[in-house]
């Protein structure tokens, strides 16, 4: 019988759609092929996966322990499930800026799995960018400046602003902050990736403020180059599974007042090295 499994790359550097898979019934060989595609492509996409929240959690748990978001209350009875939702009453959406999920944590998540339920008629795409490609495109001089430097990632400014916009009282809570290498080595692929993002990265502590600001501004612009990116057009029951260690993403909010809705689970990662 013909093998139904196929991988269709979206660009040479990032993203692939995987077909011929039922994520509710994953045998071990198929799971291993998905794991390999995840490592090779940075973000993988599936279509027509009508799975329950329990199945989505079980899928995530095959890749690692699920984590609770530091600012999101989660779905009733499922605190590890983040509701991604926007409609005509929304004043903000999650992820509308280039970022890697919760990079402010000591051990930022290795990956996130988003299952989309409702999509707008037009728009609502998510952009993904390869941080391997972003690192590899730098000059040797810039690479040697960055290799060995660290950066402070702070969840406070972004999460407090998000709460202020929706009128949520955070009760003065503390948010995660951490110092990570600017260039991290992926624990599975062994490749180097840039690890700074405009949502959470605030400072390069080894440099004077003015130099830190200039280098971060350059890197935040650099990672947005179109040749590092792919763009995913959602359909109901599409799933995206991205690797936060070597990609960033940006959710485009161009569909107001339409509704876009789904669930995300997030998988624990290691301390970047
Ligand atoms: C996010 O998890 O950052 C949101 C992604 C999206 O809504 O496309």
PDB file of C-alpha atoms and ligand atoms in Angstrom:
ATOM      1  CA  UNK A   1       0.000   0.000   0.000  1.00  0.00           C
ATOM      2  CA  UNK A   2       1.262   3.521  -0.802  1.00  0.00           C
ATOM      3  CA  UNK A   3       2.637   5.460   2.169  1.00  0.00           C
ATOM      4  CA  UNK A   4       0.117   8.282   2.868  1.00  0.00           C
ATOM      5  CA  UNK A   5       2.663  10.323   4.873  1.00  0.00           C
ATOM      6  CA  UNK A   6       4.101  13.293   2.980  1.00  0.00           C
ATOM      7  CA  UNK A   7       6.005  16.473   3.864  1.00  0.00           C
ATOM      8  CA  UNK A   8       5.539  19.573   1.711  1.00  0.00           C
ATOM      9  CA  UNK A   9       8.025  22.343   2.586  1.00  0.00           C
ATOM     10  CA  UNK A  10       6.662  25.902   2.498  1.00  0.00           C
ATOM     11  CA  UNK A  11      10.037  27.605   1.953  1.00  0.00           C
ATOM     12  CA  UNK A  12      13.679  26.484   1.776  1.00  0.00           C
ATOM     13  CA  UNK A  13      14.379  27.630   5.352  1.00  0.00           C
ATOM     14  CA  UNK A  14      11.247  27.125   7.458  1.00  0.00           C
ATOM     15  CA  UNK A  15       7.883  25.403   7.603  1.00  0.00           C
ATOM     16  CA  UNK A  16       6.311  22.296   6.124  1.00  0.00           C
ATOM     17  CA  UNK A  17       2.815  20.898   5.812  1.00  0.00           C
ATOM     18  CA  UNK A  18       2.492  17.267   6.781  1.00  0.00           C
ATOM     19  CA  UNK A  19      -0.226  15.219   5.117  1.00  0.00           C
ATOM     20  CA  UNK A  20      -1.518  11.690   5.531  1.00  0.00           C
ATOM     21  CA  UNK A  21      -1.549  11.774   9.339  1.00  0.00           C
ATOM     22  CA  UNK A  22      -4.333  11.401  11.905  1.00  0.00           C
ATOM     23  CA  UNK A  23      -3.030  13.079  15.063  1.00  0.00           C
ATOM     24  CA  UNK A  24      -5.641  11.218  17.147  1.00  0.00           C
ATOM     25  CA  UNK A  25      -4.054   7.887  16.195  1.00  0.00           C
ATOM     26  CA  UNK A  26      -0.305   8.310  16.014  1.00  0.00           C
ATOM     27  CA  UNK A  27       1.721   5.120  15.891  1.00  0.00           C
ATOM     28  CA  UNK A  28       5.332   5.242  17.045  1.00  0.00           C
ATOM     29  CA  UNK A  29       6.977   5.269  13.572  1.00  0.00           C
ATOM     30  CA  UNK A  30       4.741   8.168  12.447  1.00  0.00           C
ATOM     31  CA  UNK A  31       5.427  10.010  15.698  1.00  0.00           C
ATOM     32  CA  UNK A  32       9.160   9.689  15.009  1.00  0.00           C
ATOM     33  CA  UNK A  33       8.784  11.018  11.467  1.00  0.00           C
ATOM     34  CA  UNK A  34       6.865  14.002  12.854  1.00  0.00           C
ATOM     35  CA  UNK A  35       9.592  14.595  15.425  1.00  0.00           C
ATOM     36  CA  UNK A  36      12.217  14.568  12.659  1.00  0.00           C
ATOM     37  CA  UNK A  37      10.169  16.974  10.507  1.00  0.00           C
ATOM     38  CA  UNK A  38       9.778  19.271  13.524  1.00  0.00           C
ATOM     39  CA  UNK A  39      13.560  19.333  14.007  1.00  0.00           C
ATOM     40  CA  UNK A  40      14.233  19.866  10.305  1.00  0.00           C
ATOM     41  CA  UNK A  41      11.569  22.491   9.551  1.00  0.00           C
ATOM     42  CA  UNK A  42      11.153  24.560  12.769  1.00  0.00           C
ATOM     43  CA  UNK A  43       7.369  24.635  12.363  1.00  0.00           C
ATOM     44  CA  UNK A  44       5.068  21.970  10.967  1.00  0.00           C
ATOM     45  CA  UNK A  45       1.441  22.237   9.939  1.00  0.00           C
ATOM     46  CA  UNK A  46      -1.427  19.768   9.707  1.00  0.00           C
ATOM     47  CA  UNK A  47      -4.863  20.107   8.109  1.00  0.00           C
ATOM     48  CA  UNK A  48      -8.271  18.631   8.950  1.00  0.00           C
ATOM     49  CA  UNK A  49      -7.428  17.475  12.479  1.00  0.00           C
ATOM     50  CA  UNK A  50     -10.770  17.461  14.309  1.00  0.00           C
ATOM     51  CA  UNK A  51      -9.320  16.587  17.709  1.00  0.00           C
ATOM     52  CA  UNK A  52     -10.651  17.160  21.227  1.00  0.00           C
ATOM     53  CA  UNK A  53      -8.858  19.219  23.830  1.00  0.00           C
ATOM     54  CA  UNK A  54      -7.906  15.953  25.600  1.00  0.00           C
ATOM     55  CA  UNK A  55      -6.307  14.664  22.380  1.00  0.00           C
ATOM     56  CA  UNK A  56      -4.451  17.922  21.881  1.00  0.00           C
ATOM     57  CA  UNK A  57      -3.065  17.660  25.415  1.00  0.00           C
ATOM     58  CA  UNK A  58      -2.137  14.008  24.872  1.00  0.00           C
ATOM     59  CA  UNK A  59      -0.357  14.955  21.639  1.00  0.00           C
ATOM     60  CA  UNK A  60       1.634  17.669  23.425  1.00  0.00           C
ATOM     61  CA  UNK A  61       2.518  15.268  26.248  1.00  0.00           C
ATOM     62  CA  UNK A  62       4.176  12.898  23.772  1.00  0.00           C
ATOM     63  CA  UNK A  63       6.736  15.649  23.214  1.00  0.00           C
ATOM     64  CA  UNK A  64       7.128  16.693  26.859  1.00  0.00           C
ATOM     65  CA  UNK A  65       5.444  18.053  29.970  1.00  0.00           C
ATOM     66  CA  UNK A  66       2.805  20.744  29.395  1.00  0.00           C
ATOM     67  CA  UNK A  67       3.304  24.083  31.138  1.00  0.00           C
ATOM     68  CA  UNK A  68       0.852  26.662  32.455  1.00  0.00           C
ATOM     69  CA  UNK A  69       1.158  30.129  30.952  1.00  0.00           C
ATOM     70  CA  UNK A  70       2.431  32.760  33.442  1.00  0.00           C
ATOM     71  CA  UNK A  71      -0.270  35.300  32.540  1.00  0.00           C
ATOM     72  CA  UNK A  72      -3.147  33.400  30.973  1.00  0.00           C
ATOM     73  CA  UNK A  73      -5.826  31.799  33.191  1.00  0.00           C
ATOM     74  CA  UNK A  74      -6.329  28.932  30.702  1.00  0.00           C
ATOM     75  CA  UNK A  75      -9.400  26.942  29.772  1.00  0.00           C
ATOM     76  CA  UNK A  76     -11.785  25.962  32.594  1.00  0.00           C
ATOM     77  CA  UNK A  77     -10.611  22.636  33.997  1.00  0.00           C
ATOM     78  CA  UNK A  78      -7.526  22.657  31.712  1.00  0.00           C
ATOM     79  CA  UNK A  79      -5.107  25.300  33.013  1.00  0.00           C
ATOM     80  CA  UNK A  80      -2.399  24.160  30.520  1.00  0.00           C
ATOM     81  CA  UNK A  81      -4.652  25.097  27.600  1.00  0.00           C
ATOM     82  CA  UNK A  82      -4.416  28.708  26.479  1.00  0.00           C
ATOM     83  CA  UNK A  83      -7.444  30.115  24.685  1.00  0.00           C
ATOM     84  CA  UNK A  84      -6.429  32.076  21.605  1.00  0.00           C
ATOM     85  CA  UNK A  85      -9.508  34.129  20.797  1.00  0.00           C
ATOM     86  CA  UNK A  86     -10.381  37.411  19.106  1.00  0.00           C
ATOM     87  CA  UNK A  87     -13.729  38.802  18.022  1.00  0.00           C
ATOM     88  CA  UNK A  88     -15.464  42.121  17.527  1.00  0.00           C
ATOM     89  CA  UNK A  89     -15.118  42.987  21.234  1.00  0.00           C
ATOM     90  CA  UNK A  90     -11.341  42.426  21.331  1.00  0.00           C
ATOM     91  CA  UNK A  91      -8.944  45.279  22.026  1.00  0.00           C
ATOM     92  CA  UNK A  92      -5.824  43.146  21.562  1.00  0.00           C
ATOM     93  CA  UNK A  93      -4.818  39.670  20.394  1.00  0.00           C
ATOM     94  CA  UNK A  94      -2.131  37.323  21.671  1.00  0.00           C
ATOM     95  CA  UNK A  95       1.161  37.303  19.822  1.00  0.00           C
ATOM     96  CA  UNK A  96       0.696  40.359  17.626  1.00  0.00           C
ATOM     97  CA  UNK A  97       4.425  41.095  17.654  1.00  0.00           C
ATOM     98  CA  UNK A  98       7.463  38.957  16.725  1.00  0.00           C
ATOM     99  CA  UNK A  99       8.318  36.669  19.620  1.00  0.00           C
ATOM    100  CA  UNK A 100       9.243  33.259  20.909  1.00  0.00           C
ATOM    101  CA  UNK A 101       6.719  32.075  23.516  1.00  0.00           C
ATOM    102  CA  UNK A 102       7.518  33.001  27.141  1.00  0.00           C
ATOM    103  CA  UNK A 103      11.237  33.499  26.406  1.00  0.00           C
ATOM    104  CA  UNK A 104      11.280  35.351  29.751  1.00  0.00           C
ATOM    105  CA  UNK A 105      11.124  32.005  31.626  1.00  0.00           C
ATOM    106  CA  UNK A 106      14.304  30.419  33.035  1.00  0.00           C
ATOM    107  CA  UNK A 107      13.467  27.394  30.887  1.00  0.00           C
ATOM    108  CA  UNK A 108      11.413  28.759  27.971  1.00  0.00           C
ATOM    109  CA  UNK A 109       8.976  26.352  26.282  1.00  0.00           C
ATOM    110  CA  UNK A 110      10.466  24.075  23.625  1.00  0.00           C
ATOM    111  CA  UNK A 111       7.339  24.136  21.512  1.00  0.00           C
ATOM    112  CA  UNK A 112       3.701  25.173  21.199  1.00  0.00           C
ATOM    113  CA  UNK A 113       0.818  23.413  19.467  1.00  0.00           C
ATOM    114  CA  UNK A 114      -2.043  25.614  18.280  1.00  0.00           C
ATOM    115  CA  UNK A 115      -5.291  24.006  17.086  1.00  0.00           C
ATOM    116  CA  UNK A 116      -7.523  26.504  15.308  1.00  0.00           C
ATOM    117  CA  UNK A 117     -11.297  26.078  15.547  1.00  0.00           C
ATOM    118  CA  UNK A 118     -12.755  29.211  13.961  1.00  0.00           C
ATOM    119  CA  UNK A 119     -11.045  31.319  11.310  1.00  0.00           C
ATOM    120  CA  UNK A 120     -11.973  34.613   9.688  1.00  0.00           C
ATOM    121  CA  UNK A 121     -13.000  34.590   6.053  1.00  0.00           C
ATOM    122  CA  UNK A 122      -9.849  36.504   5.117  1.00  0.00           C
ATOM    123  CA  UNK A 123      -6.646  37.144   7.036  1.00  0.00           C
ATOM    124  CA  UNK A 124      -5.627  35.927  10.498  1.00  0.00           C
ATOM    125  CA  UNK A 125      -2.451  34.303   9.161  1.00  0.00           C
ATOM    126  CA  UNK A 126       0.537  33.573  11.378  1.00  0.00           C
ATOM    127  CA  UNK A 127       4.060  34.430  10.219  1.00  0.00           C
ATOM    128  CA  UNK A 128       6.986  32.281  11.333  1.00  0.00           C
ATOM    129  CA  UNK A 129      10.689  33.119  11.018  1.00  0.00           C
ATOM    130  CA  UNK A 130      13.727  30.854  11.250  1.00  0.00           C
ATOM    131  CA  UNK A 131      16.231  32.020  13.837  1.00  0.00           C
ATOM    132  CA  UNK A 132      18.805  29.646  12.310  1.00  0.00           C
ATOM    133  CA  UNK A 133      18.513  31.563   9.029  1.00  0.00           C
ATOM    134  CA  UNK A 134      18.655  34.880  10.919  1.00  0.00           C
ATOM    135  CA  UNK A 135      21.858  33.840  12.709  1.00  0.00           C
ATOM    136  CA  UNK A 136      23.478  32.346   9.614  1.00  0.00           C
ATOM    137  CA  UNK A 137      22.835  35.525   7.566  1.00  0.00           C
ATOM    138  CA  UNK A 138      24.890  37.685   9.952  1.00  0.00           C
ATOM    139  CA  UNK A 139      28.458  38.667   9.058  1.00  0.00           C
ATOM    140  CA  UNK A 140      31.285  36.797  10.785  1.00  0.00           C
ATOM    141  CA  UNK A 141      32.169  40.012  12.650  1.00  0.00           C
ATOM    142  CA  UNK A 142      28.613  40.350  14.016  1.00  0.00           C
ATOM    143  CA  UNK A 143      28.491  36.645  14.906  1.00  0.00           C
ATOM    144  CA  UNK A 144      31.673  36.934  16.928  1.00  0.00           C
ATOM    145  CA  UNK A 145      30.367  40.021  18.743  1.00  0.00           C
ATOM    146  CA  UNK A 146      27.125  38.224  19.674  1.00  0.00           C
ATOM    147  CA  UNK A 147      28.541  34.776  20.501  1.00  0.00           C
ATOM    148  CA  UNK A 148      29.094  34.799  24.260  1.00  0.00           C
ATOM    149  CA  UNK A 149      26.831  37.806  24.994  1.00  0.00           C
ATOM    150  CA  UNK A 150      23.625  37.373  26.987  1.00  0.00           C
ATOM    151  CA  UNK A 151      20.324  39.251  27.079  1.00  0.00           C
ATOM    152  CA  UNK A 152      17.728  39.890  29.768  1.00  0.00           C
ATOM    153  CA  UNK A 153      14.182  38.758  28.926  1.00  0.00           C
ATOM    154  CA  UNK A 154      11.428  40.263  31.081  1.00  0.00           C
ATOM    155  CA  UNK A 155       7.753  39.244  30.950  1.00  0.00           C
ATOM    156  CA  UNK A 156       6.572  42.174  33.105  1.00  0.00           C
ATOM    157  CA  UNK A 157       6.259  45.001  30.553  1.00  0.00           C
ATOM    158  CA  UNK A 158       4.416  42.934  27.922  1.00  0.00           C
ATOM    159  CA  UNK A 159       2.078  41.032  30.244  1.00  0.00           C
ATOM    160  CA  UNK A 160       1.214  44.115  32.346  1.00  0.00           C
ATOM    161  CA  UNK A 161       0.357  46.074  29.196  1.00  0.00           C
ATOM    162  CA  UNK A 162      -1.763  43.149  27.911  1.00  0.00           C
ATOM    163  CA  UNK A 163      -3.639  43.075  31.238  1.00  0.00           C
ATOM    164  CA  UNK A 164      -4.097  46.851  31.246  1.00  0.00           C
ATOM    165  CA  UNK A 165      -5.616  46.761  27.745  1.00  0.00           C
ATOM    166  CA  UNK A 166      -8.230  44.173  28.690  1.00  0.00           C
ATOM    167  CA  UNK A 167      -8.843  45.616  32.171  1.00  0.00           C
ATOM    168  CA  UNK A 168      -7.516  42.536  34.027  1.00  0.00           C
ATOM    169  CA  UNK A 169      -6.145  43.151  37.518  1.00  0.00           C
ATOM    170  CA  UNK A 170      -2.905  41.193  37.933  1.00  0.00           C
ATOM    171  CA  UNK A 171      -2.847  41.875  41.682  1.00  0.00           C
ATOM    172  CA  UNK A 172       0.735  43.178  41.474  1.00  0.00           C
ATOM    173  CA  UNK A 173       2.033  39.742  40.541  1.00  0.00           C
ATOM    174  CA  UNK A 174       5.677  39.147  39.599  1.00  0.00           C
ATOM    175  CA  UNK A 175       6.379  37.944  36.062  1.00  0.00           C
ATOM    176  CA  UNK A 176       9.257  35.715  34.952  1.00  0.00           C
ATOM    177  CA  UNK A 177      12.542  37.257  33.879  1.00  0.00           C
ATOM    178  CA  UNK A 178      15.740  35.523  32.888  1.00  0.00           C
ATOM    179  CA  UNK A 179      19.146  35.991  31.304  1.00  0.00           C
ATOM    180  CA  UNK A 180      19.785  33.889  28.190  1.00  0.00           C
ATOM    181  CA  UNK A 181      22.557  33.651  25.593  1.00  0.00           C
ATOM    182  CA  UNK A 182      21.850  35.809  22.520  1.00  0.00           C
ATOM    183  CA  UNK A 183      22.937  32.895  20.356  1.00  0.00           C
ATOM    184  CA  UNK A 184      21.700  29.533  21.593  1.00  0.00           C
ATOM    185  CA  UNK A 185      22.583  26.075  20.393  1.00  0.00           C
ATOM    186  CA  UNK A 186      19.590  23.898  19.666  1.00  0.00           C
ATOM    187  CA  UNK A 187      19.768  20.819  21.917  1.00  0.00           C
ATOM    188  CA  UNK A 188      18.588  18.438  19.181  1.00  0.00           C
ATOM    189  CA  UNK A 189      19.892  19.823  15.867  1.00  0.00           C
ATOM    190  CA  UNK A 190      23.115  21.299  17.316  1.00  0.00           C
ATOM    191  CA  UNK A 191      22.588  24.394  15.120  1.00  0.00           C
ATOM    192  CA  UNK A 192      22.996  27.974  16.349  1.00  0.00           C
ATOM    193  CA  UNK A 193      19.959  30.255  16.489  1.00  0.00           C
ATOM    194  CA  UNK A 194      19.407  33.900  17.438  1.00  0.00           C
ATOM    195  CA  UNK A 195      17.426  34.100  20.664  1.00  0.00           C
ATOM    196  CA  UNK A 196      16.233  37.690  21.192  1.00  0.00           C
ATOM    197  CA  UNK A 197      12.760  39.032  20.488  1.00  0.00           C
ATOM    198  CA  UNK A 198      11.002  42.356  20.686  1.00  0.00           C
ATOM    199  CA  UNK A 199       8.253  41.101  23.003  1.00  0.00           C
ATOM    200  CA  UNK A 200      10.472  40.124  25.933  1.00  0.00           C
ATOM    201  CA  UNK A 201      14.156  41.018  25.384  1.00  0.00           C
ATOM    202  CA  UNK A 202      15.032  44.270  27.144  1.00  0.00           C
ATOM    203  CA  UNK A 203      18.780  44.552  27.657  1.00  0.00           C
ATOM    204  CA  UNK A 204      22.247  43.172  26.878  1.00  0.00           C
ATOM    205  CA  UNK A 205      23.818  43.445  30.332  1.00  0.00           C
ATOM    206  CA  UNK A 206      27.452  43.238  29.130  1.00  0.00           C
ATOM    207  CA  UNK A 207      27.077  46.471  27.075  1.00  0.00           C
ATOM    208  CA  UNK A 208      26.357  50.115  27.972  1.00  0.00           C
ATOM    209  CA  UNK A 209      22.653  50.966  27.567  1.00  0.00           C
ATOM    210  CA  UNK A 210      23.150  52.914  24.351  1.00  0.00           C
ATOM    211  CA  UNK A 211      25.040  50.042  22.685  1.00  0.00           C
ATOM    212  CA  UNK A 212      22.561  47.475  23.994  1.00  0.00           C
ATOM    213  CA  UNK A 213      19.651  49.508  22.575  1.00  0.00           C
ATOM    214  CA  UNK A 214      21.345  49.840  19.174  1.00  0.00           C
ATOM    215  CA  UNK A 215      22.266  46.149  18.861  1.00  0.00           C
ATOM    216  CA  UNK A 216      18.811  44.975  19.970  1.00  0.00           C
ATOM    217  CA  UNK A 217      17.097  47.397  17.570  1.00  0.00           C
ATOM    218  CA  UNK A 218      19.255  46.004  14.743  1.00  0.00           C
ATOM    219  CA  UNK A 219      18.477  42.381  15.702  1.00  0.00           C
ATOM    220  CA  UNK A 220      14.720  42.995  16.109  1.00  0.00           C
ATOM    221  CA  UNK A 221      14.658  44.429  12.556  1.00  0.00           C
ATOM    222  CA  UNK A 222      17.014  41.766  11.163  1.00  0.00           C
ATOM    223  CA  UNK A 223      14.891  38.781  12.319  1.00  0.00           C
ATOM    224  CA  UNK A 224      11.917  40.140  10.333  1.00  0.00           C
ATOM    225  CA  UNK A 225      13.590  39.664   6.923  1.00  0.00           C
ATOM    226  CA  UNK A 226      11.108  38.049   4.509  1.00  0.00           C
ATOM    227  CA  UNK A 227      13.626  35.448   3.357  1.00  0.00           C
ATOM    228  CA  UNK A 228      13.671  33.959   6.885  1.00  0.00           C
ATOM    229  CA  UNK A 229       9.871  33.542   6.918  1.00  0.00           C
ATOM    230  CA  UNK A 230       6.906  31.444   5.978  1.00  0.00           C
ATOM    231  CA  UNK A 231       3.264  32.450   6.316  1.00  0.00           C
ATOM    232  CA  UNK A 232       0.503  30.055   7.326  1.00  0.00           C
ATOM    233  CA  UNK A 233      -3.091  30.435   6.179  1.00  0.00           C
ATOM    234  CA  UNK A 234      -5.364  28.774   8.732  1.00  0.00           C
ATOM    235  CA  UNK A 235      -8.456  26.693   8.074  1.00  0.00           C
ATOM    236  CA  UNK A 236     -10.786  25.238  10.732  1.00  0.00           C
ATOM    237  CA  UNK A 237      -8.964  22.254  12.303  1.00  0.00           C
ATOM    238  CA  UNK A 238      -5.522  23.297  11.118  1.00  0.00           C
ATOM    239  CA  UNK A 239      -2.734  22.695  13.621  1.00  0.00           C
ATOM    240  CA  UNK A 240       0.640  24.425  13.839  1.00  0.00           C
ATOM    241  CA  UNK A 241       3.430  23.010  15.995  1.00  0.00           C
ATOM    242  CA  UNK A 242       6.410  25.381  16.304  1.00  0.00           C
ATOM    243  CA  UNK A 243       9.811  25.124  17.921  1.00  0.00           C
ATOM    244  CA  UNK A 244      10.334  28.129  20.193  1.00  0.00           C
ATOM    245  CA  UNK A 245      14.078  27.406  20.396  1.00  0.00           C
ATOM    246  CA  UNK A 246      14.783  28.260  16.765  1.00  0.00           C
ATOM    247  CA  UNK A 247      11.775  30.216  15.454  1.00  0.00           C
ATOM    248  CA  UNK A 248       9.738  33.313  16.193  1.00  0.00           C
ATOM    249  CA  UNK A 249       6.175  33.994  15.150  1.00  0.00           C
ATOM    250  CA  UNK A 250       3.774  36.886  14.713  1.00  0.00           C
ATOM    251  CA  UNK A 251      -0.025  36.613  14.673  1.00  0.00           C
ATOM    252  CA  UNK A 252      -1.497  39.110  12.212  1.00  0.00           C
ATOM    253  CA  UNK A 253      -4.662  40.864  13.470  1.00  0.00           C
ATOM    254  CA  UNK A 254      -6.059  42.097  10.159  1.00  0.00           C
ATOM    255  CA  UNK A 255      -9.529  40.509  10.476  1.00  0.00           C
ATOM    256  CA  UNK A 256     -11.394  42.629  13.067  1.00  0.00           C
ATOM    257  CA  UNK A 257     -14.389  42.421  13.664  1.00  0.00           C
ATOM    258  CA  UNK A 258     -14.349  38.752  12.599  1.00  0.00           C
ATOM    259  CA  UNK A 259     -13.728  35.885  15.009  1.00  0.00           C
ATOM    260  CA  UNK A 260     -10.627  33.708  15.184  1.00  0.00           C
ATOM    261  CA  UNK A 261     -10.453  31.088  17.910  1.00  0.00           C
ATOM    262  CA  UNK A 262      -8.384  28.097  18.969  1.00  0.00           C
ATOM    263  CA  UNK A 263      -6.523  26.339  21.778  1.00  0.00           C
ATOM    264  CA  UNK A 264      -2.782  26.261  22.401  1.00  0.00           C
ATOM    265  CA  UNK A 265      -0.747  23.875  24.539  1.00  0.00           C
ATOM    266  CA  UNK A 266       2.832  24.669  25.428  1.00  0.00           C
ATOM    267  CA  UNK A 267       5.611  22.150  26.099  1.00  0.00           C
ATOM    268  CA  UNK A 268       8.343  22.586  28.686  1.00  0.00           C
ATOM    269  CA  UNK A 269      11.855  23.348  27.415  1.00  0.00           C
ATOM    270  CA  UNK A 270      15.434  23.386  28.705  1.00  0.00           C
ATOM    271  CA  UNK A 271      17.559  26.257  29.922  1.00  0.00           C
ATOM    272  CA  UNK A 272      19.074  27.796  26.739  1.00  0.00           C
ATOM    273  CA  UNK A 273      22.778  27.153  26.302  1.00  0.00           C
TER     274      UNK A 273
HETATM  275  C1  LIG B   1       0.668  32.869  19.846  1.00  0.00           C
HETATM  276  O1  LIG B   1       0.627  31.759  20.377  1.00  0.00           O
HETATM  277  O2  LIG B   1       1.604  33.639  19.991  1.00  0.00           O
HETATM  278  C2  LIG B   1      -0.492  33.253  18.935  1.00  0.00           C
HETATM  279  C3  LIG B   1      -0.327  32.636  17.597  1.00  0.00           C
HETATM  280  C4  LIG B   1      -1.525  32.867  16.716  1.00  0.00           C
HETATM  281  O3  LIG B   1      -2.580  33.254  17.205  1.00  0.00           O
HETATM  282  O4  LIG B   1      -1.410  32.640  15.519  1.00  0.00           O
END
